[in-house]
Amino acid sequence: TLIRSILVKRISIQQSPELKNVAYETDKPEELNSMSPELWIIRWVNHNLHYVAPEMKIKKFDDDFSNLEVFSQLLEKIHEFDTFYLREYDTTRRIELFIECFTEKFPNACVFINPNGLIRKNPKMTFAFLATLYSLGSGFGGNNEKENDFGDFHSKATNDLEREAEVLTLWMNSLGIEPLVADFCEDLRDGIFLIKIFDKLNPGSVDWTKVAVKQPVPKFMKLQNANYVFHLAK
């Protein structure tokens, strides 16, 4: 998905050489170069847990993370995060308090978790959040720490749908296509920006003679552009 492409952009040994800190002596260079972002994140999590909670280790993203212990240990080690919410007995309320605390400390970051998703052990949600934590700081120290990909962006989302739209907008605006998307729904309505994305990612794939670009685009031509977007996506 588009969100995943944003999150994993730096999770490779080529883009983040500091990941060598979690490589094993038995790893071959070709294995490191082709290692999946998911495996890098699991190794990164366990590397940091080793120093603060050696009894803890994750194996996969559909483990139970609803007690917040893994997230809390990482945040406390790397960012001196306040873990007062762990004293809350009710699972749903504990997660809500955690999200409030996280958002307050990292207003520029996107929060991909919610109580229902954690309780249901949603692996994609867990990976997305752990990848976000990595983007906020690896915990390796030195000058290798990376700033997160969201820059000075301040989220105004009040629900998951709005949050996903914000992340997609950030990604689209990072492609260097003009004019930038300001309104997720309105600015994509005529289909032109979406077609420009296909042309950017796969140069030469768009037949611009089939695209209505003259503004304002009539309603029936917007439908034509939309159909062409579906054609390009096949």
PDB file of C-alpha atoms in Angstrom:
ATOM      1  CA  THR A   1       0.000   0.000   0.000  1.00  0.00           C
ATOM      2  CA  LEU A   2       0.999   3.641  -0.276  1.00  0.00           C
ATOM      3  CA  ILE A   3       1.231   4.023   3.498  1.00  0.00           C
ATOM      4  CA  ARG A   4       3.572   1.047   3.714  1.00  0.00           C
ATOM      5  CA  SER A   5       5.784   2.525   0.987  1.00  0.00           C
ATOM      6  CA  ILE A   6       6.194   5.685   3.080  1.00  0.00           C
ATOM      7  CA  LEU A   7       6.959   3.806   6.272  1.00  0.00           C
ATOM      8  CA  VAL A   8       9.554   1.425   4.835  1.00  0.00           C
ATOM      9  CA  LYS A   9      11.406   3.988   2.706  1.00  0.00           C
ATOM     10  CA  ARG A  10      14.362   4.101   5.119  1.00  0.00           C
ATOM     11  CA  ILE A  11      14.158   0.593   6.553  1.00  0.00           C
ATOM     12  CA  SER A  12      16.971  -1.018   4.612  1.00  0.00           C
ATOM     13  CA  ILE A  13      20.702  -1.385   5.078  1.00  0.00           C
ATOM     14  CA  GLN A  14      21.237   0.813   2.014  1.00  0.00           C
ATOM     15  CA  GLN A  15      19.165   3.734   3.315  1.00  0.00           C
ATOM     16  CA  SER A  16      19.980   3.301   7.016  1.00  0.00           C
ATOM     17  CA  PRO A  17      23.511   1.927   7.481  1.00  0.00           C
ATOM     18  CA  GLU A  18      23.021   2.072  11.269  1.00  0.00           C
ATOM     19  CA  LEU A  19      20.931  -1.090  10.909  1.00  0.00           C
ATOM     20  CA  LYS A  20      24.249  -2.942  10.796  1.00  0.00           C
ATOM     21  CA  ASN A  21      23.952  -2.784  14.582  1.00  0.00           C
ATOM     22  CA  VAL A  22      21.283  -5.492  14.452  1.00  0.00           C
ATOM     23  CA  ALA A  23      22.996  -7.688  11.856  1.00  0.00           C
ATOM     24  CA  TYR A  24      24.197 -11.131  12.914  1.00  0.00           C
ATOM     25  CA  GLU A  25      27.738 -12.367  12.365  1.00  0.00           C
ATOM     26  CA  THR A  26      26.297 -15.163  10.249  1.00  0.00           C
ATOM     27  CA  ASP A  27      24.428 -12.773   7.921  1.00  0.00           C
ATOM     28  CA  LYS A  28      25.785 -12.684   4.399  1.00  0.00           C
ATOM     29  CA  PRO A  29      25.957  -9.329   2.545  1.00  0.00           C
ATOM     30  CA  GLU A  30      23.394 -10.433  -0.011  1.00  0.00           C
ATOM     31  CA  GLU A  31      21.019 -11.419   2.795  1.00  0.00           C
ATOM     32  CA  LEU A  32      21.343  -8.012   4.438  1.00  0.00           C
ATOM     33  CA  ASN A  33      20.770  -6.232   1.130  1.00  0.00           C
ATOM     34  CA  SER A  34      17.553  -8.132   0.489  1.00  0.00           C
ATOM     35  CA  MET A  35      16.201  -8.288   4.032  1.00  0.00           C
ATOM     36  CA  SER A  36      12.561  -7.264   4.358  1.00  0.00           C
ATOM     37  CA  PRO A  37      11.577  -4.141   6.337  1.00  0.00           C
ATOM     38  CA  GLU A  38       9.494  -6.377   8.599  1.00  0.00           C
ATOM     39  CA  LEU A  39      12.493  -8.474   9.598  1.00  0.00           C
ATOM     40  CA  TRP A  40      14.641  -5.364  10.132  1.00  0.00           C
ATOM     41  CA  ILE A  41      11.984  -3.938  12.480  1.00  0.00           C
ATOM     42  CA  ILE A  42      11.752  -7.186  14.467  1.00  0.00           C
ATOM     43  CA  ARG A  43      15.537  -7.209  14.870  1.00  0.00           C
ATOM     44  CA  TRP A  44      15.576  -3.518  15.792  1.00  0.00           C
ATOM     45  CA  VAL A  45      12.886  -4.008  18.444  1.00  0.00           C
ATOM     46  CA  ASN A  46      14.634  -7.020  19.985  1.00  0.00           C
ATOM     47  CA  HIS A  47      18.008  -5.251  19.905  1.00  0.00           C
ATOM     48  CA  ASN A  48      16.649  -2.393  22.020  1.00  0.00           C
ATOM     49  CA  LEU A  49      14.641  -4.688  24.295  1.00  0.00           C
ATOM     50  CA  HIS A  50      17.814  -6.641  25.046  1.00  0.00           C
ATOM     51  CA  TYR A  51      19.189  -3.660  26.982  1.00  0.00           C
ATOM     52  CA  VAL A  52      16.092  -2.811  29.013  1.00  0.00           C
ATOM     53  CA  ALA A  53      14.004  -5.974  29.203  1.00  0.00           C
ATOM     54  CA  PRO A  54      16.095  -8.955  28.054  1.00  0.00           C
ATOM     55  CA  GLU A  55      13.294 -11.360  28.905  1.00  0.00           C
ATOM     56  CA  MET A  56      11.106  -9.732  26.253  1.00  0.00           C
ATOM     57  CA  LYS A  57      11.337 -10.547  22.554  1.00  0.00           C
ATOM     58  CA  ILE A  58       8.954 -10.300  19.613  1.00  0.00           C
ATOM     59  CA  LYS A  59       8.721 -12.883  16.853  1.00  0.00           C
ATOM     60  CA  LYS A  60       5.895 -11.608  14.677  1.00  0.00           C
ATOM     61  CA  PHE A  61       3.504  -8.697  14.389  1.00  0.00           C
ATOM     62  CA  ASP A  62       0.343 -10.602  15.271  1.00  0.00           C
ATOM     63  CA  ASP A  63       1.614 -11.170  18.815  1.00  0.00           C
ATOM     64  CA  ASP A  64      -0.403  -9.556  21.600  1.00  0.00           C
ATOM     65  CA  PHE A  65       0.827  -5.958  21.964  1.00  0.00           C
ATOM     66  CA  SER A  66      -2.264  -4.690  23.786  1.00  0.00           C
ATOM     67  CA  ASN A  67      -0.474  -4.530  27.151  1.00  0.00           C
ATOM     68  CA  LEU A  68       1.787  -1.868  25.556  1.00  0.00           C
ATOM     69  CA  GLU A  69       4.890  -3.279  27.250  1.00  0.00           C
ATOM     70  CA  VAL A  70       6.955  -3.498  24.045  1.00  0.00           C
ATOM     71  CA  PHE A  71       6.018   0.001  22.866  1.00  0.00           C
ATOM     72  CA  SER A  72       6.628   1.397  26.336  1.00  0.00           C
ATOM     73  CA  GLN A  73      10.048  -0.196  26.774  1.00  0.00           C
ATOM     74  CA  LEU A  74      11.180   1.185  23.405  1.00  0.00           C
ATOM     75  CA  LEU A  75       9.845   4.676  24.042  1.00  0.00           C
ATOM     76  CA  GLU A  76      11.186   4.812  27.578  1.00  0.00           C
ATOM     77  CA  LYS A  77      14.663   3.707  26.457  1.00  0.00           C
ATOM     78  CA  ILE A  78      14.944   5.965  23.421  1.00  0.00           C
ATOM     79  CA  HIS A  79      12.807   8.974  24.368  1.00  0.00           C
ATOM     80  CA  GLU A  80      12.413   8.857  28.186  1.00  0.00           C
ATOM     81  CA  PHE A  81       8.686   8.379  27.655  1.00  0.00           C
ATOM     82  CA  ASP A  82       6.290   8.655  30.606  1.00  0.00           C
ATOM     83  CA  THR A  83       4.576   5.268  31.041  1.00  0.00           C
ATOM     84  CA  PHE A  84       1.992   6.259  33.659  1.00  0.00           C
ATOM     85  CA  TYR A  85      -0.779   4.711  31.518  1.00  0.00           C
ATOM     86  CA  LEU A  86       0.504   1.210  32.364  1.00  0.00           C
ATOM     87  CA  ARG A  87      -1.156   1.574  35.754  1.00  0.00           C
ATOM     88  CA  GLU A  88      -4.562   1.616  34.054  1.00  0.00           C
ATOM     89  CA  TYR A  89      -6.233  -1.786  34.462  1.00  0.00           C
ATOM     90  CA  ASP A  90      -8.772  -1.502  31.615  1.00  0.00           C
ATOM     91  CA  THR A  91      -7.087  -2.441  28.332  1.00  0.00           C
ATOM     92  CA  THR A  92      -9.063  -0.113  26.089  1.00  0.00           C
ATOM     93  CA  ARG A  93      -8.607   2.864  28.379  1.00  0.00           C
ATOM     94  CA  ARG A  94      -4.899   2.075  28.781  1.00  0.00           C
ATOM     95  CA  ILE A  95      -4.419   2.169  25.010  1.00  0.00           C
ATOM     96  CA  GLU A  96      -6.406   5.405  24.746  1.00  0.00           C
ATOM     97  CA  LEU A  97      -4.197   7.021  27.385  1.00  0.00           C
ATOM     98  CA  PHE A  98      -1.090   5.776  25.597  1.00  0.00           C
ATOM     99  CA  ILE A  99      -2.234   7.275  22.290  1.00  0.00           C
ATOM    100  CA  GLU A 100      -2.983  10.603  23.998  1.00  0.00           C
ATOM    101  CA  CYS A 101       0.464  10.617  25.605  1.00  0.00           C
ATOM    102  CA  PHE A 102       2.195   9.628  22.365  1.00  0.00           C
ATOM    103  CA  THR A 103       0.378  12.306  20.353  1.00  0.00           C
ATOM    104  CA  GLU A 104       1.283  14.953  22.897  1.00  0.00           C
ATOM    105  CA  LYS A 105       4.976  14.033  22.832  1.00  0.00           C
ATOM    106  CA  PHE A 106       5.193  13.508  19.072  1.00  0.00           C
ATOM    107  CA  PRO A 107       2.646  15.885  17.477  1.00  0.00           C
ATOM    108  CA  ASN A 108       4.267  15.509  14.053  1.00  0.00           C
ATOM    109  CA  ALA A 109       3.964  11.736  13.940  1.00  0.00           C
ATOM    110  CA  CYS A 110       1.045   9.727  12.616  1.00  0.00           C
ATOM    111  CA  VAL A 111      -0.535   7.244  15.025  1.00  0.00           C
ATOM    112  CA  PHE A 112      -1.534   4.044  13.265  1.00  0.00           C
ATOM    113  CA  ILE A 113      -2.871   2.142  16.265  1.00  0.00           C
ATOM    114  CA  ASN A 114      -6.232   2.080  17.995  1.00  0.00           C
ATOM    115  CA  PRO A 115      -7.617  -0.025  20.868  1.00  0.00           C
ATOM    116  CA  ASN A 116      -9.681  -2.303  18.644  1.00  0.00           C
ATOM    117  CA  GLY A 117      -6.785  -3.050  16.293  1.00  0.00           C
ATOM    118  CA  LEU A 118      -4.351  -3.865  19.099  1.00  0.00           C
ATOM    119  CA  ILE A 119      -6.821  -6.058  20.931  1.00  0.00           C
ATOM    120  CA  ARG A 120      -7.580  -7.915  17.702  1.00  0.00           C
ATOM    121  CA  LYS A 121      -3.813  -8.325  17.073  1.00  0.00           C
ATOM    122  CA  ASN A 122      -3.819  -6.536  13.699  1.00  0.00           C
ATOM    123  CA  PRO A 123      -0.295  -7.243  12.320  1.00  0.00           C
ATOM    124  CA  LYS A 124      -0.318  -4.462   9.712  1.00  0.00           C
ATOM    125  CA  MET A 125      -1.255  -1.904  12.345  1.00  0.00           C
ATOM    126  CA  THR A 126       1.437  -3.121  14.722  1.00  0.00           C
ATOM    127  CA  PHE A 127       4.119  -3.049  12.025  1.00  0.00           C
ATOM    128  CA  ALA A 128       3.070   0.444  10.922  1.00  0.00           C
ATOM    129  CA  PHE A 129       3.366   1.768  14.465  1.00  0.00           C
ATOM    130  CA  LEU A 130       6.710   0.092  15.146  1.00  0.00           C
ATOM    131  CA  ALA A 131       8.030   1.443  11.838  1.00  0.00           C
ATOM    132  CA  THR A 132       6.880   4.886  12.962  1.00  0.00           C
ATOM    133  CA  LEU A 133       8.767   4.450  16.242  1.00  0.00           C
ATOM    134  CA  TYR A 134      11.897   3.555  14.276  1.00  0.00           C
ATOM    135  CA  SER A 135      11.515   6.717  12.172  1.00  0.00           C
ATOM    136  CA  LEU A 136      11.400   8.775  15.377  1.00  0.00           C
ATOM    137  CA  GLY A 137      14.784   7.455  16.521  1.00  0.00           C
ATOM    138  CA  SER A 138      16.648   4.179  16.276  1.00  0.00           C
ATOM    139  CA  GLY A 139      18.192   4.205  19.727  1.00  0.00           C
ATOM    140  CA  PHE A 140      21.616   3.402  18.297  1.00  0.00           C
ATOM    141  CA  GLY A 141      22.995   6.801  19.317  1.00  0.00           C
ATOM    142  CA  GLY A 142      25.613   8.874  17.523  1.00  0.00           C
ATOM    143  CA  ASN A 143      24.825  10.944  14.459  1.00  0.00           C
ATOM    144  CA  ASN A 144      22.824   8.264  12.714  1.00  0.00           C
ATOM    145  CA  GLU A 145      19.444   9.169  14.133  1.00  0.00           C
ATOM    146  CA  LYS A 146      16.903   9.928  11.450  1.00  0.00           C
ATOM    147  CA  GLU A 147      14.189  12.509  11.603  1.00  0.00           C
ATOM    148  CA  ASN A 148      10.779  11.145  10.782  1.00  0.00           C
ATOM    149  CA  ASP A 149       9.506  11.564   7.242  1.00  0.00           C
ATOM    150  CA  PHE A 150       6.649  13.835   8.214  1.00  0.00           C
ATOM    151  CA  GLY A 151       8.733  16.970   8.763  1.00  0.00           C
ATOM    152  CA  ASP A 152       6.884  19.822  10.462  1.00  0.00           C
ATOM    153  CA  PHE A 153       3.486  18.304   9.709  1.00  0.00           C
ATOM    154  CA  HIS A 154       0.941  18.555  12.502  1.00  0.00           C
ATOM    155  CA  SER A 155      -1.888  16.059  12.283  1.00  0.00           C
ATOM    156  CA  LYS A 156      -5.438  17.362  12.457  1.00  0.00           C
ATOM    157  CA  ALA A 157      -7.017  13.944  12.005  1.00  0.00           C
ATOM    158  CA  THR A 158      -9.737  12.874  14.400  1.00  0.00           C
ATOM    159  CA  ASN A 159     -10.227   9.328  13.086  1.00  0.00           C
ATOM    160  CA  ASP A 160      -8.411   6.586  11.162  1.00  0.00           C
ATOM    161  CA  LEU A 161      -9.885   7.579   7.773  1.00  0.00           C
ATOM    162  CA  GLU A 162      -8.712  11.186   8.111  1.00  0.00           C
ATOM    163  CA  ARG A 163      -5.321  10.007   9.351  1.00  0.00           C
ATOM    164  CA  GLU A 164      -4.859   7.751   6.317  1.00  0.00           C
ATOM    165  CA  ALA A 165      -5.832  10.614   4.006  1.00  0.00           C
ATOM    166  CA  GLU A 166      -3.209  12.809   5.670  1.00  0.00           C
ATOM    167  CA  VAL A 167      -0.482  10.201   5.218  1.00  0.00           C
ATOM    168  CA  LEU A 168      -1.412   9.691   1.561  1.00  0.00           C
ATOM    169  CA  THR A 169      -1.394  13.450   1.007  1.00  0.00           C
ATOM    170  CA  LEU A 170       2.084  13.701   2.532  1.00  0.00           C
ATOM    171  CA  TRP A 171       3.319  10.947   0.258  1.00  0.00           C
ATOM    172  CA  MET A 172       1.779  12.465  -2.859  1.00  0.00           C
ATOM    173  CA  ASN A 173       3.242  15.873  -2.093  1.00  0.00           C
ATOM    174  CA  SER A 174       6.685  14.301  -1.640  1.00  0.00           C
ATOM    175  CA  LEU A 175       6.740  13.257  -5.309  1.00  0.00           C
ATOM    176  CA  GLY A 176       7.473  16.755  -6.631  1.00  0.00           C
ATOM    177  CA  ILE A 177       4.259  17.015  -8.632  1.00  0.00           C
ATOM    178  CA  GLU A 178       2.675  20.441  -9.015  1.00  0.00           C
ATOM    179  CA  PRO A 179       0.361  21.839  -7.871  1.00  0.00           C
ATOM    180  CA  LEU A 180       0.484  20.255  -4.411  1.00  0.00           C
ATOM    181  CA  VAL A 181      -2.553  18.534  -2.937  1.00  0.00           C
ATOM    182  CA  ALA A 182      -4.176  20.719  -0.275  1.00  0.00           C
ATOM    183  CA  ASP A 183      -7.625  19.127  -0.107  1.00  0.00           C
ATOM    184  CA  PHE A 184      -7.493  15.330  -0.382  1.00  0.00           C
ATOM    185  CA  CYS A 185     -10.961  14.969  -1.917  1.00  0.00           C
ATOM    186  CA  GLU A 186     -11.349  18.159  -3.915  1.00  0.00           C
ATOM    187  CA  ASP A 187      -7.872  18.250  -5.480  1.00  0.00           C
ATOM    188  CA  LEU A 188      -8.129  14.633  -6.674  1.00  0.00           C
ATOM    189  CA  ARG A 189     -11.662  14.905  -7.974  1.00  0.00           C
ATOM    190  CA  ASP A 190     -10.739  15.472 -11.639  1.00  0.00           C
ATOM    191  CA  GLY A 191      -8.245  12.580 -11.666  1.00  0.00           C
ATOM    192  CA  ILE A 192      -5.373  14.621 -13.121  1.00  0.00           C
ATOM    193  CA  PHE A 193      -3.099  14.434 -10.082  1.00  0.00           C
ATOM    194  CA  LEU A 194      -3.603  10.672  -9.795  1.00  0.00           C
ATOM    195  CA  ILE A 195      -2.659  10.259 -13.453  1.00  0.00           C
ATOM    196  CA  LYS A 196       0.436  12.402 -12.864  1.00  0.00           C
ATOM    197  CA  ILE A 197       1.413   9.976 -10.106  1.00  0.00           C
ATOM    198  CA  PHE A 198       1.329   7.044 -12.550  1.00  0.00           C
ATOM    199  CA  ASP A 199       3.402   9.063 -15.013  1.00  0.00           C
ATOM    200  CA  LYS A 200       5.896   9.941 -12.255  1.00  0.00           C
ATOM    201  CA  LEU A 201       6.278   6.382 -10.987  1.00  0.00           C
ATOM    202  CA  ASN A 202       6.273   4.775 -14.427  1.00  0.00           C
ATOM    203  CA  PRO A 203       7.416   7.342 -17.014  1.00  0.00           C
ATOM    204  CA  GLY A 204       5.807   6.881 -20.410  1.00  0.00           C
ATOM    205  CA  SER A 205       2.902   4.827 -19.095  1.00  0.00           C
ATOM    206  CA  VAL A 206       0.360   7.617 -19.595  1.00  0.00           C
ATOM    207  CA  ASP A 207      -1.176   8.492 -22.949  1.00  0.00           C
ATOM    208  CA  TRP A 208      -1.938  12.155 -22.298  1.00  0.00           C
ATOM    209  CA  THR A 209      -4.151  12.351 -25.392  1.00  0.00           C
ATOM    210  CA  LYS A 210      -6.661  10.342 -23.342  1.00  0.00           C
ATOM    211  CA  VAL A 211      -6.619  12.780 -20.419  1.00  0.00           C
ATOM    212  CA  ALA A 212      -8.778  15.876 -20.043  1.00  0.00           C
ATOM    213  CA  VAL A 213      -6.477  18.493 -18.517  1.00  0.00           C
ATOM    214  CA  LYS A 214      -7.977  21.826 -19.551  1.00  0.00           C
ATOM    215  CA  GLN A 215      -9.505  23.593 -16.539  1.00  0.00           C
ATOM    216  CA  PRO A 216     -12.211  23.578 -15.481  1.00  0.00           C
ATOM    217  CA  VAL A 217     -12.675  19.900 -16.338  1.00  0.00           C
ATOM    218  CA  PRO A 218     -16.316  19.172 -17.239  1.00  0.00           C
ATOM    219  CA  LYS A 219     -18.102  16.611 -15.085  1.00  0.00           C
ATOM    220  CA  PHE A 220     -18.315  13.951 -17.795  1.00  0.00           C
ATOM    221  CA  MET A 221     -14.596  14.407 -18.558  1.00  0.00           C
ATOM    222  CA  LYS A 222     -13.782  13.892 -14.869  1.00  0.00           C
ATOM    223  CA  LEU A 223     -15.485  10.515 -15.207  1.00  0.00           C
ATOM    224  CA  GLN A 224     -13.348   9.795 -18.264  1.00  0.00           C
ATOM    225  CA  ASN A 225     -10.205  10.616 -16.288  1.00  0.00           C
ATOM    226  CA  ALA A 226     -11.381   8.427 -13.424  1.00  0.00           C
ATOM    227  CA  ASN A 227     -11.895   5.494 -15.782  1.00  0.00           C
ATOM    228  CA  TYR A 228      -8.398   6.032 -17.149  1.00  0.00           C
ATOM    229  CA  VAL A 229      -6.998   5.960 -13.594  1.00  0.00           C
ATOM    230  CA  PHE A 230      -8.606   2.534 -13.111  1.00  0.00           C
ATOM    231  CA  HIS A 231      -7.119   1.435 -16.451  1.00  0.00           C
ATOM    232  CA  LEU A 232      -3.622   2.511 -15.380  1.00  0.00           C
ATOM    233  CA  ALA A 233      -4.005   0.760 -12.023  1.00  0.00           C
ATOM    234  CA  LYS A 234      -4.698  -2.641 -13.584  1.00  0.00           C
TER     235      LYS A 234
END
